[in-house]
PDB file of C-alpha atoms and ligand atoms in Angstrom:
ATOM      1  CA  MET A  15      23.419  -7.069   7.377  1.00 61.00           C
ATOM      2  CA  THR A  16      23.417  -5.468   3.873  1.00 78.00           C
ATOM      3  CA  ALA A  17      20.362  -3.396   3.018  1.00 95.00           C
ATOM      4  CA  PHE A  18      17.901  -4.607   0.365  1.00 98.00           C
ATOM      5  CA  VAL A  19      17.729  -1.170  -1.127  1.00 98.00           C
ATOM      6  CA  ASP A  20      21.004   0.843  -0.748  1.00 98.00           C
ATOM      7  CA  ILE A  21      21.325   4.330  -1.861  1.00 97.00           C
ATOM      8  CA  ASP A  22      24.764   5.486  -0.854  1.00 97.00           C
ATOM      9  CA  GLY A  23      25.989   9.074  -1.188  1.00 97.00           C
ATOM     10  CA  VAL A  24      24.026   9.760  -4.388  1.00 97.00           C
ATOM     11  CA  THR A  25      24.135  12.967  -6.279  1.00 97.00           C
ATOM     12  CA  LEU A  26      22.009  13.335  -9.360  1.00 97.00           C
ATOM     13  CA  THR A  27      22.384  16.274 -11.738  1.00 97.00           C
ATOM     14  CA  TYR A  28      20.082  16.611 -14.713  1.00 97.00           C
ATOM     15  CA  ARG A  29      21.842  18.139 -17.560  1.00 95.00           C
ATOM     16  CA  GLY A  30      19.726  20.308 -19.829  1.00 93.00           C
ATOM     17  CA  ALA A  31      20.032  22.880 -22.531  1.00 93.00           C
ATOM     18  CA  SER A  32      18.769  25.580 -20.149  1.00 92.00           C
ATOM     19  CA  GLY A  33      21.148  24.564 -17.383  1.00 94.00           C
ATOM     20  CA  ASP A  34      21.844  21.877 -14.978  1.00 96.00           C
ATOM     21  CA  VAL A  35      19.567  20.867 -12.084  1.00 96.00           C
ATOM     22  CA  THR A  36      20.989  19.007  -9.024  1.00 97.00           C
ATOM     23  CA  ALA A  37      18.037  17.174  -7.734  1.00 97.00           C
ATOM     24  CA  LEU A  38      19.768  15.125  -5.065  1.00 97.00           C
ATOM     25  CA  ARG A  39      22.987  15.775  -3.377  1.00 96.00           C
ATOM     26  CA  GLY A  40      24.758  13.263  -1.044  1.00 95.00           C
ATOM     27  CA  THR A  41      21.565  11.321  -0.448  1.00 96.00           C
ATOM     28  CA  SER A  42      21.894   8.005   1.511  1.00 97.00           C
ATOM     29  CA  LEU A  43      19.080   5.775   2.294  1.00 96.00           C
ATOM     30  CA  ALA A  44      18.898   2.019   3.249  1.00 97.00           C
ATOM     31  CA  VAL A  45      15.810  -0.131   3.343  1.00 98.00           C
ATOM     32  CA  GLY A  46      15.788  -3.678   4.830  1.00 98.00           C
ATOM     33  CA  ARG A  47      14.187  -6.638   3.058  1.00 97.00           C
ATOM     34  CA  GLY A  48      10.461  -6.706   3.821  1.00 97.00           C
ATOM     35  CA  GLU A  49      10.472  -3.310   5.306  1.00 98.00           C
ATOM     36  CA  PHE A  50       7.762  -0.645   4.685  1.00 98.00           C
ATOM     37  CA  THR A  51       9.594   2.633   4.129  1.00 98.00           C
ATOM     38  CA  ALA A  52       8.046   6.021   3.381  1.00 98.00           C
ATOM     39  CA  VAL A  53       9.918   8.982   2.007  1.00 98.00           C
ATOM     40  CA  VAL A  54       8.309  12.378   2.554  1.00 95.00           C
ATOM     41  CA  GLY A  55       9.342  15.702   1.389  1.00 90.00           C
ATOM     42  CA  PRO A  56       8.239  18.915  -0.299  1.00 86.00           C
ATOM     43  CA  SER A  57       7.376  19.121  -3.975  1.00 88.00           C
ATOM     44  CA  GLY A  58      10.466  19.191  -6.240  1.00 92.00           C
ATOM     45  CA  CYS A  59      12.873  17.805  -3.544  1.00 92.00           C
ATOM     46  CA  GLY A  60      13.801  14.876  -5.671  1.00 95.00           C
ATOM     47  CA  LYS A  61      11.437  12.129  -4.547  1.00 95.00           C
ATOM     48  CA  SER A  62      10.572  10.938  -8.077  1.00 96.00           C
ATOM     49  CA  THR A  63      14.307  11.068  -8.913  1.00 97.00           C
ATOM     50  CA  LEU A  64      14.949   8.834  -6.071  1.00 96.00           C
ATOM     51  CA  MET A  65      12.377   6.260  -7.446  1.00 96.00           C
ATOM     52  CA  ARG A  66      14.027   6.459 -10.866  1.00 96.00           C
ATOM     53  CA  LEU A  67      17.379   5.850  -9.477  1.00 97.00           C
ATOM     54  CA  VAL A  68      16.355   2.689  -7.550  1.00 97.00           C
ATOM     55  CA  THR A  69      14.512   1.311 -10.520  1.00 96.00           C
ATOM     56  CA  GLY A  70      17.468   1.997 -12.775  1.00 96.00           C
ATOM     57  CA  LEU A  71      15.725   4.506 -15.028  1.00 95.00           C
ATOM     58  CA  VAL A  72      18.450   7.140 -14.390  1.00 96.00           C
ATOM     59  CA  ARG A  73      22.065   6.723 -13.323  1.00 96.00           C
ATOM     60  CA  PRO A  74      23.636   8.558 -10.356  1.00 97.00           C
ATOM     61  CA  THR A  75      26.022  11.409 -11.173  1.00 97.00           C
ATOM     62  CA  GLU A  76      27.986  10.299  -8.107  1.00 98.00           C
ATOM     63  CA  GLY A  77      27.522   7.594  -5.528  1.00 98.00           C
ATOM     64  CA  ARG A  78      25.951   4.088  -6.033  1.00 97.00           C
ATOM     65  CA  VAL A  79      22.623   2.417  -5.799  1.00 98.00           C
ATOM     66  CA  SER A  80      22.290  -1.269  -5.160  1.00 97.00           C
ATOM     67  CA  LEU A  81      19.364  -3.722  -4.888  1.00 97.00           C
ATOM     68  CA  ASP A  82      19.824  -6.912  -3.063  1.00 96.00           C
ATOM     69  CA  GLY A  83      23.571  -6.630  -3.155  1.00 95.00           C
ATOM     70  CA  ALA A  84      23.860  -5.977  -6.805  1.00 95.00           C
ATOM     71  CA  ALA A  85      24.708  -2.550  -8.296  1.00 96.00           C
ATOM     72  CA  VAL A  86      21.823  -1.125 -10.317  1.00 97.00           C
ATOM     73  CA  ASP A  87      23.035  -0.330 -13.836  1.00 93.00           C
ATOM     74  CA  GLY A  88      19.793  -0.494 -15.858  1.00 92.00           C
ATOM     75  CA  PRO A  89      16.186  -0.936 -15.495  1.00 91.00           C
ATOM     76  CA  VAL A  90      15.439  -3.523 -12.718  1.00 92.00           C
ATOM     77  CA  LYS A  91      12.982  -6.479 -13.109  1.00 89.00           C
ATOM     78  CA  ILE A  92      12.468  -7.112  -9.395  1.00 91.00           C
ATOM     79  CA  ALA A  93      10.414  -3.860  -8.890  1.00 95.00           C
ATOM     80  CA  GLY A  94       6.801  -3.121  -9.546  1.00 95.00           C
ATOM     81  CA  MET A  95       5.792   0.496  -9.738  1.00 95.00           C
ATOM     82  CA  ALA A  96       2.619   2.641  -9.309  1.00 96.00           C
ATOM     83  CA  PHE A  97       2.175   6.309  -9.677  1.00 95.00           C
ATOM     84  CA  GLN A  98      -0.282   9.084  -8.906  1.00 94.00           C
ATOM     85  CA  ASN A  99      -2.040   8.577 -12.160  1.00 95.00           C
ATOM     86  CA  PRO A 100      -3.101   5.001 -12.558  1.00 95.00           C
ATOM     87  CA  ASN A 101      -2.015   4.998 -16.227  1.00 95.00           C
ATOM     88  CA  LEU A 102      -4.406   2.107 -17.280  1.00 98.00           C
ATOM     89  CA  LEU A 103      -4.626   1.565 -20.990  1.00 98.00           C
ATOM     90  CA  PRO A 104      -8.195   2.594 -21.880  1.00 97.00           C
ATOM     91  CA  TRP A 105      -8.533   0.062 -24.781  1.00 98.00           C
ATOM     92  CA  ARG A 106      -7.668  -2.889 -22.475  1.00 98.00           C
ATOM     93  CA  THR A 107      -9.984  -4.445 -19.832  1.00 98.00           C
ATOM     94  CA  VAL A 108      -8.968  -4.346 -16.259  1.00 98.00           C
ATOM     95  CA  THR A 109      -7.600  -7.851 -16.422  1.00 98.00           C
ATOM     96  CA  ASP A 110      -5.677  -7.252 -19.489  1.00 98.00           C
ATOM     97  CA  ASN A 111      -4.178  -4.094 -17.948  1.00 98.00           C
ATOM     98  CA  VAL A 112      -3.147  -6.065 -14.825  1.00 98.00           C
ATOM     99  CA  LEU A 113      -1.539  -8.744 -17.100  1.00 98.00           C
ATOM    100  CA  LEU A 114       0.585  -6.185 -18.966  1.00 97.00           C
ATOM    101  CA  PRO A 115       3.855  -6.790 -16.975  1.00 95.00           C
ATOM    102  CA  LEU A 116       3.627 -10.556 -17.700  1.00 96.00           C
ATOM    103  CA  GLU A 117       3.687  -9.758 -21.420  1.00 96.00           C
ATOM    104  CA  ILE A 118       6.874  -7.891 -20.915  1.00 92.00           C
ATOM    105  CA  VAL A 119       8.937  -9.334 -18.015  1.00 90.00           C
ATOM    106  CA  GLU A 120      10.722 -12.702 -18.391  1.00 90.00           C
ATOM    107  CA  PRO A 121      10.287 -15.511 -17.614  1.00 92.00           C
ATOM    108  CA  TYR A 122       6.529 -14.797 -17.841  1.00 94.00           C
ATOM    109  CA  ARG A 123       6.783 -13.205 -21.352  1.00 94.00           C
ATOM    110  CA  ARG A 124       7.932 -16.465 -23.098  1.00 96.00           C
ATOM    111  CA  ARG A 125       5.213 -18.444 -21.403  1.00 96.00           C
ATOM    112  CA  PHE A 126       2.529 -15.936 -21.812  1.00 95.00           C
ATOM    113  CA  ARG A 127       0.666 -17.543 -24.804  1.00 95.00           C
ATOM    114  CA  ALA A 128       0.741 -21.008 -23.165  1.00 96.00           C
ATOM    115  CA  GLU A 129      -0.076 -19.856 -19.727  1.00 96.00           C
ATOM    116  CA  LYS A 130      -2.518 -17.158 -20.530  1.00 96.00           C
ATOM    117  CA  LYS A 131      -5.418 -18.990 -18.779  1.00 97.00           C
ATOM    118  CA  GLN A 132      -3.486 -19.462 -15.529  1.00 97.00           C
ATOM    119  CA  TYR A 133      -2.219 -15.915 -15.679  1.00 97.00           C
ATOM    120  CA  LYS A 134      -5.743 -14.619 -16.079  1.00 97.00           C
ATOM    121  CA  GLU A 135      -6.878 -16.600 -13.107  1.00 97.00           C
ATOM    122  CA  ARG A 136      -4.091 -15.158 -11.084  1.00 97.00           C
ATOM    123  CA  ALA A 137      -4.937 -11.622 -12.104  1.00 98.00           C
ATOM    124  CA  GLU A 138      -8.580 -12.160 -11.256  1.00 97.00           C
ATOM    125  CA  ALA A 139      -7.540 -13.621  -7.838  1.00 97.00           C
ATOM    126  CA  LEU A 140      -5.355 -10.641  -7.090  1.00 97.00           C
ATOM    127  CA  LEU A 141      -8.200  -8.209  -8.151  1.00 97.00           C
ATOM    128  CA  ALA A 142     -10.485 -10.034  -5.758  1.00 97.00           C
ATOM    129  CA  THR A 143      -8.084  -9.354  -2.946  1.00 95.00           C
ATOM    130  CA  VAL A 144      -8.311  -5.613  -3.538  1.00 96.00           C
ATOM    131  CA  GLY A 145     -12.095  -5.584  -3.762  1.00 96.00           C
ATOM    132  CA  LEU A 146     -12.411  -5.731  -7.505  1.00 98.00           C
ATOM    133  CA  ALA A 147     -13.940  -9.301  -7.951  1.00 98.00           C
ATOM    134  CA  GLY A 148     -16.068  -9.308 -11.078  1.00 97.00           C
ATOM    135  CA  PHE A 149     -14.610  -6.053 -12.536  1.00 98.00           C
ATOM    136  CA  GLY A 150     -11.800  -7.823 -14.644  1.00 98.00           C
ATOM    137  CA  ASP A 151     -13.951  -7.619 -17.839  1.00 98.00           C
ATOM    138  CA  ARG A 152     -14.750  -3.863 -17.443  1.00 98.00           C
ATOM    139  CA  PHE A 153     -12.759  -0.981 -19.024  1.00 98.00           C
ATOM    140  CA  PRO A 154     -10.842   1.483 -16.865  1.00 98.00           C
ATOM    141  CA  TRP A 155     -13.104   4.229 -17.777  1.00 97.00           C
ATOM    142  CA  GLU A 156     -16.042   2.309 -16.140  1.00 98.00           C
ATOM    143  CA  LEU A 157     -14.302   2.371 -12.857  1.00 97.00           C
ATOM    144  CA  SER A 158     -13.864   5.171 -10.184  1.00 97.00           C
ATOM    145  CA  GLY A 159     -10.512   6.741  -9.455  1.00 97.00           C
ATOM    146  CA  GLY A 160      -9.992   4.614  -6.417  1.00 97.00           C
ATOM    147  CA  MET A 161     -10.913   1.414  -8.294  1.00 98.00           C
ATOM    148  CA  GLN A 162      -8.506   2.269 -11.018  1.00 98.00           C
ATOM    149  CA  GLN A 163      -5.763   2.848  -8.442  1.00 97.00           C
ATOM    150  CA  ARG A 164      -6.592  -0.543  -6.944  1.00 97.00           C
ATOM    151  CA  ALA A 165      -6.176  -2.098 -10.406  1.00 98.00           C
ATOM    152  CA  SER A 166      -2.877  -0.232 -10.756  1.00 97.00           C
ATOM    153  CA  LEU A 167      -1.563  -1.776  -7.621  1.00 97.00           C
ATOM    154  CA  CYS A 168      -2.497  -5.303  -8.932  1.00 98.00           C
ATOM    155  CA  ARG A 169      -0.635  -4.443 -12.141  1.00 98.00           C
ATOM    156  CA  ALA A 170       2.329  -3.438 -10.182  1.00 97.00           C
ATOM    157  CA  LEU A 171       2.306  -6.791  -8.221  1.00 97.00           C
ATOM    158  CA  ILE A 172       1.249  -9.306 -10.749  1.00 97.00           C
ATOM    159  CA  HIS A 173       4.763 -10.444 -11.555  1.00 94.00           C
ATOM    160  CA  GLU A 174       5.439 -10.932  -7.794  1.00 94.00           C
ATOM    161  CA  PRO A 175       8.163  -8.313  -7.540  1.00 95.00           C
ATOM    162  CA  GLU A 176      10.244  -8.309  -4.346  1.00 97.00           C
ATOM    163  CA  LEU A 177      10.152  -4.501  -4.298  1.00 98.00           C
ATOM    164  CA  LEU A 178       7.219  -2.254  -4.703  1.00 98.00           C
ATOM    165  CA  MET A 179       7.878   1.383  -5.573  1.00 98.00           C
ATOM    166  CA  LEU A 180       5.024   3.812  -5.133  1.00 98.00           C
ATOM    167  CA  ASP A 181       5.237   7.371  -6.138  1.00 97.00           C
ATOM    168  CA  GLU A 182       2.419   9.398  -4.560  1.00 97.00           C
ATOM    169  CA  PRO A 183      -0.125   6.729  -5.545  1.00 96.00           C
ATOM    170  CA  PHE A 184      -3.028   8.180  -3.492  1.00 96.00           C
ATOM    171  CA  ALA A 185      -2.398  11.824  -3.986  1.00 95.00           C
ATOM    172  CA  ALA A 186      -5.273  12.260  -6.507  1.00 94.00           C
ATOM    173  CA  LEU A 187      -7.882  10.566  -4.468  1.00 95.00           C
ATOM    174  CA  ASP A 188     -10.387  12.085  -2.063  1.00 95.00           C
ATOM    175  CA  ALA A 189      -9.707  11.502   1.645  1.00 95.00           C
ATOM    176  CA  PHE A 190     -12.108   8.721   2.159  1.00 95.00           C
ATOM    177  CA  THR A 191     -10.966   6.815  -0.863  1.00 95.00           C
ATOM    178  CA  ARG A 192      -7.344   7.407   0.056  1.00 97.00           C
ATOM    179  CA  GLU A 193      -7.795   5.882   3.431  1.00 97.00           C
ATOM    180  CA  GLU A 194      -9.499   2.827   2.037  1.00 96.00           C
ATOM    181  CA  LEU A 195      -6.638   2.467  -0.273  1.00 96.00           C
ATOM    182  CA  TRP A 196      -4.130   2.633   2.583  1.00 97.00           C
ATOM    183  CA  CYS A 197      -5.876  -0.344   4.025  1.00 97.00           C
ATOM    184  CA  VAL A 198      -5.689  -2.116   0.720  1.00 96.00           C
ATOM    185  CA  LEU A 199      -1.961  -1.582   0.512  1.00 97.00           C
ATOM    186  CA  ARG A 200      -1.556  -2.515   4.150  1.00 98.00           C
ATOM    187  CA  ASP A 201      -3.260  -5.821   3.660  1.00 97.00           C
ATOM    188  CA  LEU A 202      -1.309  -6.632   0.428  1.00 96.00           C
ATOM    189  CA  TRP A 203       1.950  -5.888   2.155  1.00 98.00           C
ATOM    190  CA  GLU A 204       1.036  -8.118   5.291  1.00 97.00           C
ATOM    191  CA  ARG A 205      -0.139 -10.815   3.093  1.00 96.00           C
ATOM    192  CA  ILE A 206       2.628 -10.953   0.492  1.00 96.00           C
ATOM    193  CA  GLY A 207       5.481  -9.497   2.359  1.00 96.00           C
ATOM    194  CA  PHE A 208       7.345  -7.490  -0.407  1.00 97.00           C
ATOM    195  CA  THR A 209       9.633  -4.435   0.360  1.00 98.00           C
ATOM    196  CA  VAL A 210       8.016  -1.038  -0.145  1.00 98.00           C
ATOM    197  CA  VAL A 211       9.276   2.378  -0.860  1.00 98.00           C
ATOM    198  CA  LEU A 212       6.395   4.886  -0.673  1.00 98.00           C
ATOM    199  CA  VAL A 213       6.838   8.321  -1.757  1.00 97.00           C
ATOM    200  CA  THR A 214       4.258  10.729  -0.330  1.00 95.00           C
ATOM    201  CA  HIS A 215       3.659  14.209   0.904  1.00 90.00           C
ATOM    202  CA  ASP A 216       1.152  13.037   3.418  1.00 94.00           C
ATOM    203  CA  LEU A 217       2.632  12.582   6.831  1.00 96.00           C
ATOM    204  CA  ARG A 218      -0.463  10.693   8.130  1.00 97.00           C
ATOM    205  CA  GLU A 219      -0.281   8.259   5.142  1.00 98.00           C
ATOM    206  CA  ALA A 220       3.425   7.694   5.993  1.00 98.00           C
ATOM    207  CA  ALA A 221       2.734   7.186   9.747  1.00 98.00           C
ATOM    208  CA  PHE A 222      -0.189   4.923   9.214  1.00 98.00           C
ATOM    209  CA  LEU A 223       1.646   2.617   6.816  1.00 98.00           C
ATOM    210  CA  ALA A 224       5.371   2.694   7.324  1.00 98.00           C
ATOM    211  CA  ASP A 225       7.896   1.007   9.551  1.00 98.00           C
ATOM    212  CA  THR A 226      10.302   3.909   8.879  1.00 98.00           C
ATOM    213  CA  ILE A 227       9.825   7.415   7.707  1.00 98.00           C
ATOM    214  CA  HIS A 228      12.634   9.364   5.926  1.00 97.00           C
ATOM    215  CA  VAL A 229      12.127  13.136   5.601  1.00 95.00           C
ATOM    216  CA  MET A 230      13.847  14.862   2.735  1.00 94.00           C
ATOM    217  CA  SER A 231      15.051  18.462   2.614  1.00 90.00           C
ATOM    218  CA  ALA A 232      14.131  20.919  -0.261  1.00 88.00           C
ATOM    219  CA  ARG A 233      16.180  20.544  -3.479  1.00 90.00           C
ATOM    220  CA  PRO A 234      18.824  19.344  -3.774  1.00 91.00           C
ATOM    221  CA  GLY A 235      17.187  16.566  -1.640  1.00 91.00           C
ATOM    222  CA  ARG A 236      18.855  14.618   0.995  1.00 91.00           C
ATOM    223  CA  ILE A 237      17.449  12.739   4.022  1.00 95.00           C
ATOM    224  CA  VAL A 238      17.354  14.971   6.956  1.00 92.00           C
ATOM    225  CA  THR A 239      15.474  12.879   9.506  1.00 93.00           C
ATOM    226  CA  THR A 240      14.885   9.179   9.704  1.00 96.00           C
ATOM    227  CA  ARG A 241      12.150   8.104  12.155  1.00 97.00           C
ATOM    228  CA  GLN A 242      10.989   4.547  13.169  1.00 97.00           C
ATOM    229  CA  VAL A 243       7.177   4.239  13.585  1.00 98.00           C
ATOM    230  CA  GLU A 244       6.677   2.244  16.795  1.00 96.00           C
ATOM    231  CA  LEU A 245       2.941   1.970  16.451  1.00 97.00           C
ATOM    232  CA  PRO A 246       2.019  -1.667  16.915  1.00 96.00           C
ATOM    233  CA  ARG A 247       0.649  -3.755  13.994  1.00 97.00           C
ATOM    234  CA  PRO A 248      -1.813  -4.669  12.839  1.00 94.00           C
ATOM    235  CA  ARG A 249      -2.799  -1.008  12.499  1.00 97.00           C
ATOM    236  CA  ASP A 250      -6.386   0.027  11.635  1.00 97.00           C
ATOM    237  CA  LEU A 251      -7.578   3.525  10.815  1.00 98.00           C
ATOM    238  CA  GLU A 252      -8.534   4.149  14.474  1.00 98.00           C
ATOM    239  CA  VAL A 253      -4.774   4.398  15.206  1.00 98.00           C
ATOM    240  CA  CYS A 254      -4.768   7.777  13.431  1.00 98.00           C
ATOM    241  CA  PHE A 255      -6.726   9.210  16.385  1.00 97.00           C
ATOM    242  CA  GLU A 256      -4.411   7.893  19.095  1.00 97.00           C
ATOM    243  CA  PRO A 257      -2.106  10.244  20.975  1.00 98.00           C
ATOM    244  CA  ALA A 258       1.103   8.492  19.916  1.00 97.00           C
ATOM    245  CA  PHE A 259       0.142   8.868  16.232  1.00 98.00           C
ATOM    246  CA  VAL A 260      -0.877  12.463  16.685  1.00 98.00           C
ATOM    247  CA  ASP A 261       2.368  13.133  18.462  1.00 97.00           C
ATOM    248  CA  LEU A 262       4.408  11.484  15.726  1.00 97.00           C
ATOM    249  CA  ILE A 263       2.751  13.778  13.164  1.00 97.00           C
ATOM    250  CA  HIS A 264       3.443  16.893  15.304  1.00 96.00           C
ATOM    251  CA  GLU A 265       7.092  15.852  15.632  1.00 95.00           C
ATOM    252  CA  LEU A 266       7.537  15.354  11.969  1.00 95.00           C
ATOM    253  CA  ARG A 267       5.769  18.612  11.091  1.00 93.00           C
ATOM    254  CA  GLY A 268       8.028  20.312  13.567  1.00 91.00           C
ATOM    255  CA  ARG A 269      11.201  18.914  11.950  1.00 89.00           C
ATOM    256  CA  ILE A 270       9.867  19.922   8.467  1.00 87.00           C
ATOM    257  CA  ALA A 271       9.170  23.507   9.787  1.00 85.00           C
ATOM    258  CA  GLU A 272      12.594  23.773  11.334  1.00 84.00           C
ATOM    259  CA  MET A 273      14.259  22.575   8.114  1.00 80.00           C
ATOM    260  CA  ARG A 274      12.437  25.179   6.117  1.00 78.00           C
ATOM    261  CA  ALA A 275      13.323  28.020   8.502  1.00 76.00           C
ATOM    262  CA  ALA A 276      16.999  26.999   8.363  1.00 71.00           C
TER     263      ALA A 276
HETATM  264  N1  ADP B  24      14.308  14.897 -16.547  1.00 60.66           N
HETATM  265  C1  ADP B  24      14.555  16.020 -15.918  1.00 60.66           C
HETATM  266  N2  ADP B  24      15.293  16.972 -16.510  1.00 60.66           N
HETATM  267  C2  ADP B  24      15.560  18.130 -15.671  1.00 60.66           C
HETATM  268  N3  ADP B  24      15.211  18.318 -14.472  1.00 60.66           N
HETATM  269  C3  ADP B  24      14.458  17.447 -13.949  1.00 60.66           C
HETATM  270  C4  ADP B  24      14.101  16.255 -14.430  1.00 60.66           C
HETATM  271  N4  ADP B  24      13.266  15.500 -13.614  1.00 60.66           N
HETATM  272  C5  ADP B  24      13.214  16.258 -12.534  1.00 60.66           C
HETATM  273  N5  ADP B  24      13.818  17.366 -12.680  1.00 60.66           N
HETATM  274  C6  ADP B  24      13.986  18.521 -11.631  1.00 60.66           C
HETATM  275  O1  ADP B  24      14.624  17.825 -10.550  1.00 60.66           O
HETATM  276  C7  ADP B  24      13.969  18.266  -9.328  1.00 60.66           C
HETATM  277  C8  ADP B  24      13.521  17.178  -8.547  1.00 60.66           C
HETATM  278  O2  ADP B  24      12.303  16.569  -9.332  1.00 60.66           O
HETATM  279  P1  ADP B  24      11.526  15.304  -8.761  1.00 60.66           P
HETATM  280  O3  ADP B  24      12.409  14.147  -8.514  1.00 60.66           O
HETATM  281  O4  ADP B  24      10.446  15.129  -9.851  1.00 60.66           O
HETATM  282  O5  ADP B  24      10.954  15.850  -7.390  1.00 60.66           O
HETATM  283  P2  ADP B  24       9.598  15.435  -6.625  1.00 60.66           P
HETATM  284  O6  ADP B  24       9.135  14.136  -7.012  1.00 60.66           O
HETATM  285  O7  ADP B  24      10.061  15.489  -5.206  1.00 60.66           O
HETATM  286  O8  ADP B  24       8.496  16.488  -6.700  1.00 60.66           O
HETATM  287  C9  ADP B  24      12.944  19.334  -9.770  1.00 60.66           C
HETATM  288  O9  ADP B  24      13.500  20.643  -9.590  1.00 60.66           O
HETATM  289  C10 ADP B  24      12.644  19.043 -11.142  1.00 60.66           C
HETATM  290  O10 ADP B  24      12.296  20.083 -11.850  1.00 60.66           O
HETATM  291 MG1   MG B  25       7.413  13.426  -7.821  1.00 60.66          MG
END
C-alpha cells in the first residue's frame, strides 16, 4: 500500500547570504490515509520545514515528497493548515474568516458569489461543532485565544481538505484550554476522517491524539523513533492518568534524553 503522505529521504538546505542551514537530512516519514500522526522534536529541528515541504511551500534539496501518490511540486490544494498563532483577520467576522479558503481555492472560488449563502451556513454549522454556535458575527478580538484557535481549525477544514497540517496549534494556550482543544480536534477527526499531521513539542498531546508518534532529532532533523500509540479509542482525558499512557510518555522522554546525550 502506498502512503498518503510520503516523505522519502528528504534533505532540505536553506541557502542564505549568511550561510546555508541544513534543516533536514535524510528524513523519511510515511502517513497512511486517515491516520493521525504526530511529529515531536526540539525547537529548531525542522518540524515547520517538514510542514512546508508537505504543503509544497518549499522544495526538497534532495529526496522526494508525494501526496496521495503524486509528487508535490507546488502549493497543494488538498491540505488545510493551522498554526500556533490563529492568524484571523481582525477586520473580518469569525464566519468571514472561516470562509476565506472558499474565496481562494477552486472549485469554490468560482462559485463563491452564487453560493455564498450555502457556504455561510456550512461555516456556521462547522463553528457549531467546535462550540462556537452564535459567534459567527463576532470579530476575532471579541473571542478568547482558545475560541480563536477553534475558529482557525474551522477555517483549515471549511474546504473539506483530505489532509490537515497542524503546526503547534495549541502551544500558546493555557493547559485547560489546550486540553479542551485536544477534544475538539479529536471529535472533528473522528467525525470527518481526514488525515492529520500534528507537529507539537508536547508529548502528552501527541500521545492523547495520535495513532503514530514520530520523534525527530535535533537539527538537521530526521526521524529517530516511530511509536504506535496502542491506547484504545475513543479516548477521553482520563486516559492521560492511566498507567499505559504514563509509561508511553516515560518511554518517549527516555528516547529523547538518550538522543540528546548521544
Ligand atoms: N526560511 C529560512 N531560511 C533559513 N533558515 C531557516 C528558514 N526557516 C527555518 N530555518 C532554519 O531551519 C531550522 C529548522 O527550522 P524550523 O523548521 O522552523 O524548526 P522547528 O519548527 O522544528 O522549530 C532552524 O535552524 C531555522 O533557523
Ligand atoms: Mg516550528
